[in-house]
Structure formats: structure tokens, C-alpha cells
Short mmCIF file of C-alpha atoms in Angstrom, two decimals:
data_model
loop_
_atom_site.label_atom_id
_atom_site.label_comp_id
_atom_site.label_asym_id
_atom_site.label_seq_id
_atom_site.Cartn_x
_atom_site.Cartn_y
_atom_site.Cartn_z
CA UNK I 1 6.02 -29.30 -18.97
CA UNK I 2 2.15 -30.25 -19.40
CA UNK I 3 1.70 -28.35 -15.77
CA UNK I 4 3.97 -25.32 -16.75
CA UNK I 5 1.85 -25.10 -19.90
CA UNK I 6 -1.77 -24.71 -18.87
CA UNK I 7 -0.21 -22.49 -15.98
CA UNK I 8 1.42 -19.94 -18.19
CA UNK I 9 -2.25 -20.31 -20.08
CA UNK I 10 -4.58 -19.69 -17.17
CA UNK I 11 -2.02 -16.81 -16.24
CA UNK I 12 -2.40 -14.88 -19.01
CA UNK I 13 -6.29 -15.81 -19.32
CA UNK I 14 -6.09 -14.44 -15.90
CA UNK I 15 -3.86 -11.75 -16.95
CA UNK I 16 -6.38 -10.48 -19.98
CA UNK I 17 -9.84 -10.57 -17.25
CA UNK I 18 -7.56 -7.71 -15.20
CA UNK I 19 -7.02 -5.34 -18.88
CA UNK I 20 -10.64 -6.18 -19.40
CA UNK I 21 -11.67 -4.94 -15.81
CA UNK I 22 -9.99 -2.50 -15.43
CA UNK I 23 -10.14 -0.79 -18.79
CA UNK I 24 -14.14 -1.09 -18.12
CA UNK I 25 -13.72 1.04 -14.67
CA UNK I 26 -11.38 3.48 -16.06
CA UNK I 27 -13.74 4.05 -18.82
CA UNK I 28 -16.71 4.27 -15.80
CA UNK I 29 -14.89 6.12 -13.46
CA UNK I 30 -15.40 10.43 -13.83
CA UNK I 31 -13.10 11.63 -13.45
CA UNK I 32 -11.25 8.92 -15.28
CA UNK I 33 -7.58 9.72 -14.71
CA UNK I 34 -5.51 10.42 -17.97
CA UNK I 35 -3.18 7.51 -19.68
CA UNK I 36 -0.11 9.33 -19.50
CA UNK I 37 0.85 11.06 -16.13
CA UNK I 38 2.15 14.33 -15.38
CA UNK I 39 5.24 13.29 -13.43
CA UNK I 40 5.38 17.01 -12.03
CA UNK I 41 2.01 16.18 -9.83
CA UNK I 42 3.94 13.30 -8.45
CA UNK I 43 7.31 15.54 -7.84
CA UNK I 44 5.92 18.46 -6.10
CA UNK I 45 5.61 17.21 -2.93
CA UNK I 46 9.88 15.66 -3.25
CA UNK I 47 10.68 18.95 -3.33
CA UNK I 48 10.99 18.58 0.37
CA UNK I 49 11.79 14.81 2.06
CA UNK I 50 9.08 13.46 3.22
CA UNK I 51 8.81 10.87 5.91
CA UNK I 52 6.24 7.99 6.77
CA UNK I 53 4.42 9.33 9.85
CA UNK I 54 6.45 6.50 12.38
CA UNK I 55 9.36 8.24 11.35
CA UNK I 56 7.63 11.83 12.43
CA UNK I 57 6.91 10.32 15.56
CA UNK I 58 10.42 9.11 15.85
CA UNK I 59 11.23 13.00 15.57
CA UNK I 60 8.17 14.00 17.68
CA UNK I 61 9.76 11.93 20.81
CA UNK I 62 13.30 13.07 19.74
CA UNK I 63 12.60 16.28 20.39
CA UNK I 64 14.73 18.61 18.01
CA UNK I 65 11.66 18.68 15.63
CA UNK I 66 8.53 21.35 15.68
CA UNK I 67 5.32 20.33 14.27
CA UNK I 68 3.57 22.41 11.59
CA UNK I 69 -0.41 22.26 10.85
CA UNK I 70 -1.48 22.80 7.49
CA UNK I 71 -4.47 21.87 7.83
CA UNK I 72 -7.23 24.20 6.36
CA UNK I 73 -9.45 23.82 9.53
CA UNK I 74 -9.51 26.36 12.83
CA UNK I 75 -6.54 24.09 13.94
CA UNK I 76 -7.25 25.88 17.76
CA UNK I 77 -10.82 24.54 18.27
CA UNK I 78 -9.74 20.84 16.78
CA UNK I 79 -7.06 18.09 17.86
CA UNK I 80 -3.11 18.83 16.38
CA UNK I 81 -0.02 17.13 17.50
CA UNK I 82 0.79 18.62 21.18
CA UNK I 83 2.53 21.82 20.02
CA UNK I 84 2.06 21.92 16.53
CA UNK I 85 1.54 25.12 14.92
CA UNK I 86 -1.05 25.80 12.55
CA UNK I 87 0.38 27.76 9.10
CA UNK I 88 -2.72 27.28 6.65
CA UNK I 89 -2.14 28.01 2.52
CA UNK I 90 -4.90 30.42 3.13
CA UNK I 91 -4.25 33.06 5.56
CA UNK I 92 -0.58 32.23 5.42
CA UNK I 93 0.90 35.53 5.91
CA UNK I 94 -1.53 36.06 8.98
CA UNK I 95 -0.35 32.61 10.48
CA UNK I 96 2.87 33.04 10.07
CA UNK I 97 3.02 36.50 11.73
CA UNK I 98 1.46 34.71 14.68
CA UNK I 99 3.81 31.90 15.13
CA UNK I 100 7.01 33.63 13.70
CA UNK I 101 8.01 34.57 17.74
CA UNK I 102 8.51 30.59 18.07
CA UNK I 103 8.95 29.41 14.67
CA UNK I 104 11.97 30.82 13.20
CA UNK I 105 13.73 29.88 9.48
CA UNK I 106 16.85 28.10 11.27
CA UNK I 107 14.42 25.27 13.19
CA UNK I 108 13.37 21.91 12.32
CA UNK I 109 10.61 21.66 11.00
CA UNK I 110 8.10 19.01 10.06
CA UNK I 111 4.58 19.74 7.95
CA UNK I 112 1.76 17.90 7.84
CA UNK I 113 -2.15 18.53 6.99
CA UNK I 114 -4.95 16.45 4.78
CA UNK I 115 -2.49 15.50 2.57
CA UNK I 116 0.92 15.61 1.29
CA UNK I 117 0.49 18.49 -1.27
CA UNK I 118 -0.93 20.37 0.79
CA UNK I 119 0.95 20.27 3.61
CA UNK I 120 3.61 20.79 0.04
CA UNK I 121 2.56 24.28 -0.60
CA UNK I 122 2.43 25.18 2.73
CA UNK I 123 6.54 24.37 2.97
CA UNK I 124 6.67 26.09 -0.58
CA UNK I 125 6.18 29.63 0.86
CA UNK I 126 7.70 28.62 3.96
CA UNK I 127 11.17 27.97 2.18
CA UNK I 128 10.66 31.74 0.29
CA UNK I 129 10.81 33.35 3.72
CA UNK I 130 14.10 31.36 4.13
CA UNK I 131 12.96 28.62 5.59
CA UNK I 132 15.63 25.78 4.96
CA UNK I 133 14.44 22.81 7.04
CA UNK I 134 11.55 21.40 6.36
CA UNK I 135 10.45 18.09 6.02
CA UNK I 136 6.40 16.70 5.15
CA UNK I 137 5.13 13.34 7.37
CA UNK I 138 2.84 11.37 4.78
CA UNK I 139 -0.38 10.55 6.05
CA UNK I 140 -2.60 12.78 7.83
CA UNK I 141 -3.26 13.21 11.95
CA UNK I 142 -5.31 9.87 11.68
CA UNK I 143 -2.61 7.93 10.48
CA UNK I 144 -0.58 9.85 13.17
CA UNK I 145 -3.23 8.53 15.89
CA UNK I 146 -3.69 5.08 14.83
CA UNK I 147 0.52 5.01 14.65
CA UNK I 148 0.02 6.08 18.83
CA UNK I 149 1.14 9.82 18.52
CA UNK I 150 0.20 11.91 20.89
CA UNK I 151 -2.46 14.36 19.99
CA UNK I 152 -3.86 17.59 21.85
CA UNK I 153 -7.66 18.64 22.41
CA UNK I 154 -9.14 21.70 22.73
CA UNK I 155 -9.35 21.85 26.12
CA UNK I 156 -5.81 20.99 26.27
CA UNK I 157 -5.06 23.44 24.28
CA UNK I 158 -6.98 25.86 25.62
CA UNK I 159 -5.59 25.15 29.26
CA UNK N 1 0.40 -58.67 5.67
CA UNK N 2 2.66 -57.17 8.02
CA UNK N 3 1.63 -54.72 10.92
CA UNK N 4 3.58 -52.20 9.26
CA UNK N 5 2.51 -53.00 5.92
CA UNK N 6 -0.85 -52.54 7.15
CA UNK N 7 -0.13 -49.30 8.06
CA UNK N 8 1.46 -47.79 5.44
CA UNK N 9 -1.86 -46.70 3.72
CA UNK N 10 -3.03 -45.04 6.29
CA UNK N 11 -0.15 -42.91 7.18
CA UNK N 12 0.38 -42.03 3.77
CA UNK N 13 -3.46 -41.34 3.46
CA UNK N 14 -3.17 -39.03 6.66
CA UNK N 15 0.05 -36.92 5.25
CA UNK N 16 -2.16 -35.98 1.70
CA UNK N 17 -4.49 -35.14 4.18
CA UNK N 18 -1.86 -32.65 5.48
CA UNK N 19 -0.70 -32.06 2.54
CA UNK N 20 -4.11 -30.78 1.22
CA UNK N 21 -5.09 -28.80 4.33
CA UNK N 22 -2.18 -27.13 4.18
CA UNK N 23 -2.03 -26.03 0.38
CA UNK N 24 -5.87 -24.88 0.68
CA UNK N 25 -4.89 -22.85 3.66
CA UNK N 26 -1.68 -20.98 1.84
CA UNK N 27 -4.70 -20.38 -1.14
CA UNK N 28 -6.40 -18.93 0.65
CA UNK N 29 -5.11 -16.93 2.62
CA UNK N 30 -2.97 -15.86 -0.34
CA UNK N 31 -5.98 -15.24 -2.52
CA UNK N 32 -7.91 -13.29 0.39
CA UNK N 33 -4.34 -10.91 0.65
CA UNK N 34 -4.37 -9.96 -2.90
CA UNK N 35 -8.23 -9.37 -2.71
CA UNK N 36 -7.94 -7.30 0.61
CA UNK N 37 -5.07 -5.41 -1.15
CA UNK N 38 -6.81 -4.12 -4.71
CA UNK N 39 -10.14 -2.73 -2.93
CA UNK N 40 -8.31 0.60 -1.17
CA UNK N 41 -6.24 0.87 -4.50
CA UNK N 42 -9.11 0.62 -6.92
CA UNK N 43 -11.00 3.51 -4.45
CA UNK N 44 -8.12 5.35 -4.40
CA UNK N 45 -5.93 5.07 -7.89
CA UNK N 46 -4.61 8.32 -7.76
CA UNK N 47 -3.28 7.53 -4.16
CA UNK N 48 -1.71 4.52 -5.37
CA UNK N 49 -0.03 6.02 -8.76
CA UNK N 50 1.89 8.17 -6.02
CA UNK N 51 2.89 5.25 -3.89
CA UNK N 52 4.18 3.90 -7.31
CA UNK N 53 5.86 6.89 -8.21
CA UNK N 54 7.92 7.26 -4.79
CA UNK N 55 9.41 3.83 -5.49
CA UNK N 56 10.78 5.79 -8.15
CA UNK N 57 11.03 2.90 -10.19
CA UNK N 58 8.28 2.87 -13.28
CA UNK N 59 8.26 5.48 -16.04
CA UNK N 60 5.92 8.20 -15.75
CA UNK N 61 4.28 7.04 -19.04
CA UNK N 62 3.86 3.94 -17.37
CA UNK N 63 2.20 4.92 -13.81
CA UNK N 64 -1.19 5.62 -14.89
CA UNK N 65 -1.85 1.99 -16.83
CA UNK N 66 0.46 0.20 -14.33
CA UNK N 67 -1.50 2.14 -10.95
CA UNK N 68 -5.12 1.28 -13.18
CA UNK N 69 -4.40 -2.22 -13.60
CA UNK N 70 -2.23 -3.64 -11.29
CA UNK N 71 -5.26 -3.52 -8.32
CA UNK N 72 -7.78 -5.34 -10.85
CA UNK N 73 -4.70 -7.96 -11.29
CA UNK N 74 -5.10 -8.11 -7.51
CA UNK N 75 -8.38 -9.03 -7.36
CA UNK N 76 -8.83 -11.35 -10.04
CA UNK N 77 -5.59 -12.97 -8.85
CA UNK N 78 -7.64 -13.10 -4.96
CA UNK N 79 -10.91 -14.26 -6.49
CA UNK N 80 -9.21 -17.13 -8.68
CA UNK N 81 -7.04 -18.49 -5.41
CA UNK N 82 -10.69 -18.03 -2.99
CA UNK N 83 -12.37 -19.71 -5.64
CA UNK N 84 -9.81 -22.07 -6.73
CA UNK N 85 -10.20 -21.28 -10.83
CA UNK N 86 -7.26 -21.57 -13.05
CA UNK N 87 -5.57 -21.87 -9.31
CA UNK N 88 -2.27 -22.65 -11.41
CA UNK N 89 -2.19 -19.47 -13.23
CA UNK N 90 -3.55 -17.51 -10.18
CA UNK N 91 -0.59 -18.87 -8.34
CA UNK N 92 1.97 -18.39 -11.01
CA UNK N 93 0.68 -14.60 -11.20
CA UNK N 94 0.54 -13.97 -7.05
CA UNK N 95 4.20 -15.35 -7.01
CA UNK N 96 5.41 -13.20 -10.45
CA UNK N 97 3.61 -10.01 -9.05
CA UNK N 98 5.38 -11.22 -5.04
CA UNK N 99 8.78 -11.53 -6.51
CA UNK N 100 8.45 -7.92 -8.09
CA UNK N 101 6.87 -6.55 -4.90
CA UNK N 102 10.14 -7.80 -2.81
CA UNK N 103 12.12 -6.30 -5.58
CA UNK N 104 10.82 -3.52 -5.01
CA UNK N 105 10.38 -3.14 -1.67
CA UNK N 106 14.40 -4.02 -1.54
CA UNK N 107 15.39 -1.71 -3.97
CA UNK N 108 13.93 0.84 -1.83
CA UNK N 109 15.68 -0.22 1.08
CA UNK N 110 18.86 -0.08 -1.01
CA UNK N 111 18.74 3.33 -2.09
CA UNK N 112 17.37 4.27 2.01
CA UNK N 113 13.73 5.52 0.46
CA UNK N 114 11.49 6.66 4.03
CA UNK N 115 8.13 5.85 1.85
CA UNK N 116 4.40 3.73 3.09
CA UNK N 117 4.64 1.10 0.98
CA UNK N 118 1.22 1.21 -0.56
CA UNK N 119 0.63 -2.15 -0.24
CA UNK N 120 -3.02 -1.93 0.94
CA UNK N 121 -4.04 1.23 1.80
CA UNK N 122 -2.36 3.76 -0.69
CA UNK N 123 -2.15 6.78 1.89
CA UNK N 124 -1.03 5.34 5.07
CA UNK N 125 0.28 2.04 4.47
CA UNK N 126 3.10 0.49 6.81
CA UNK N 127 6.46 1.94 6.37
CA UNK N 128 9.17 0.04 4.10
CA UNK N 129 11.40 -2.09 5.86
CA UNK N 130 12.57 -5.09 7.06
CA UNK N 131 8.95 -6.46 8.58
CA UNK N 132 7.23 -5.46 5.29
CA UNK N 133 10.18 -7.73 3.15
CA UNK N 134 10.05 -10.48 5.72
CA UNK N 135 5.46 -10.42 5.21
CA UNK N 136 6.41 -10.49 1.50
CA UNK N 137 8.68 -13.63 1.76
CA UNK N 138 6.10 -15.57 3.84
CA UNK N 139 2.96 -13.75 1.29
CA UNK N 140 5.63 -15.47 -1.67
CA UNK N 141 5.33 -18.75 0.04
CA UNK N 142 1.95 -18.98 0.36
CA UNK N 143 1.53 -18.78 -3.39
CA UNK N 144 4.06 -21.00 -4.30
CA UNK N 145 2.64 -23.88 -1.74
CA UNK N 146 -0.64 -24.06 -4.86
CA UNK N 147 1.66 -24.40 -7.82
CA UNK N 148 4.35 -26.94 -5.85
CA UNK N 149 1.74 -29.05 -4.74
CA UNK N 150 -0.92 -28.81 -7.05
CA UNK N 151 -2.23 -32.47 -7.16
CA UNK N 152 -3.06 -32.19 -3.44
CA UNK N 153 -5.31 -29.03 -4.04
CA UNK N 154 -8.71 -31.18 -3.63
CA UNK N 155 -11.05 -28.01 -2.50
CA UNK N 156 -12.68 -26.33 -5.60
CA UNK N 157 -15.42 -24.17 -6.34
CA UNK N 158 -16.03 -25.50 -9.35
CA UNK N 159 -14.93 -29.59 -8.67
CA UNK N 160 -17.58 -29.09 -5.58
CA UNK N 161 -20.53 -27.38 -8.18
CA UNK N 162 -20.01 -30.43 -10.96
CA UNK N 163 -19.47 -32.80 -7.96
CA UNK N 164 -23.64 -31.20 -7.17
CA UNK N 165 -24.47 -31.49 -10.14
CA UNK N 166 -23.66 -34.84 -10.96
CA UNK N 167 -25.60 -36.54 -7.43
#
């Protein structure tokens, strides 16, 4: 009983210390995270199913899904998921026109990018154009590589 | 005194040392895990808030306060367990948090959510699955041991400092 009381008292003290540290860190940090979360910011990516890198890798190996790289980089000059089409937010119309013959509205598509929100933004625009089977990958290319996913380099793509 | 009764205290002492080492290993292991887990979340509170949101268990109004407080609580628990400070309270908090994590992971599994756990790196963590559940159960054992066998926990930084001061 005595030990239980002591454990609770110590736990209360540690919890108080954590509250003080968290408050100090929150005050000192800029930009400061608003205390009240806007759920819409977090819900944005959930308009589409989001899967883990392991889940995406499974779909890649099954071979039924096409991959779309949404990173805002010259994807032809950098590494990417083998066979992935580059469709970027900033040059969406041009990029889609370039790959339209290979990437149809009926295809099952997995989108990835630097973050989930970037992939989600491209997915939203694809949805407007009639694409229906869109899935987002949680995690970037580095996470894909860490999970053992294959990566095509620029020289492979040129071939 | 027979041979058997003369050997008994030695056996008891050996058991005591084994228990002390077990408690120490559990406490240091749990402490290091909690401290390590806190660093990525403290560095990326937005990413951690997203990871918490994905479980769909925390209401929007509590999301950011929770995402801001939990990493610091983990850091405090980690340091306390590693140093042997307020170790009963730290073990109690660690065990409580781990039970909450197990409940959250079980709820996500039951609802078929394909999400990352957000345990260490908010953006690129392990996928929620049975392996993660097993890992958290092992962590729960490591958290409960120092609480149940507190009498055997002889290796503490504060006590050692006091001994050095006295000598």
C-alpha cells in the first residue's frame, strides 16, 4: 500500500515535470503548433486510402498497380520506383498529357511523394479527371528503399 | 550446521543478484526505448500528430496537446528509468503508457487500419501488426519488472552518488 502510494506520488511528479517541459518547448518553438488542431488538415490524406510502405511493396510485387511519383523534382534525372510515372502538382496538366497513353482512369494507381499531403494533392486532381482507384503510400522513396523496395536510377530509366 | 543449511544463504544471495541484474536490464532497456522513442516525436510534432490522428482515437480538440505532451512524458520516463530516479513512478507511468499503446494498436488491427505505428519515427514507422503488438508486450514486461521487484533494484544513480559523497 505504502509502495503504491509512493509510486503514484512519483508518477504525479514526473507527469508534472513533463507538462512543464512540453509547455516550455511549445512556447520556445516557432512556428508554434496551434493548441486546437484543424482536423481537416489531417483528414486531407484520408480522402484516399493510405497504405504503409510494406503494403505498397506488396502491391508492386503483385504487379497489378501502377506507381505515380509526385515529387517536385526532375524525376527523369533522379532515382524512383521502377516504372513509376512522374505527375507533379506544379506541372500536372503537362505531366498527365505525357503519360496519358500509359496511365488510364481505370488503372489501379499508387501515389508517393515527399510527403502524404503532396501525393494527396495530385491524387485529388487525378480524381477530378476520372481516375477512381487511387491509393497513397505513407513514407517517401527513402522509406521505400529501406523496406527493400527496388529503385531505378537515372541511367536505368534512360535505357 | 549441515552442508545443506550452510549452502542456503549463498543460493539466496545468488538468486538476489540474478534478480537485481534482471531488474536492472529491464529498467535500462525500457528507459532507453522510451528515451529513443521520444526524440523523433519531439523533433517532428506535426508528423507525430498525423500518426496519432491516423489511429482515429483522439478527438481533434485533444490532438495537438496530446502530440506535444506525450513525447516529453516519454523522455522524462526514459531518463528516470535510466538514472534510477523515482523509478517506481517511472515504471508505473511506463507500464500505463505501454498498456495504452497496446490498446491503440489492437483497436487499429481490429478495424483493419493500414497505418504506421508512429512509435519512433512519426513518418516512416513500422506498420501496425501482430509483430508490433508482440514487441509492446515485451516492453510491458520490462516496465512491470522494476515495479514488481523494486526491492531488488540496487543500482541507482542517486544512491551511488550518496555513497560516494559519504565515503
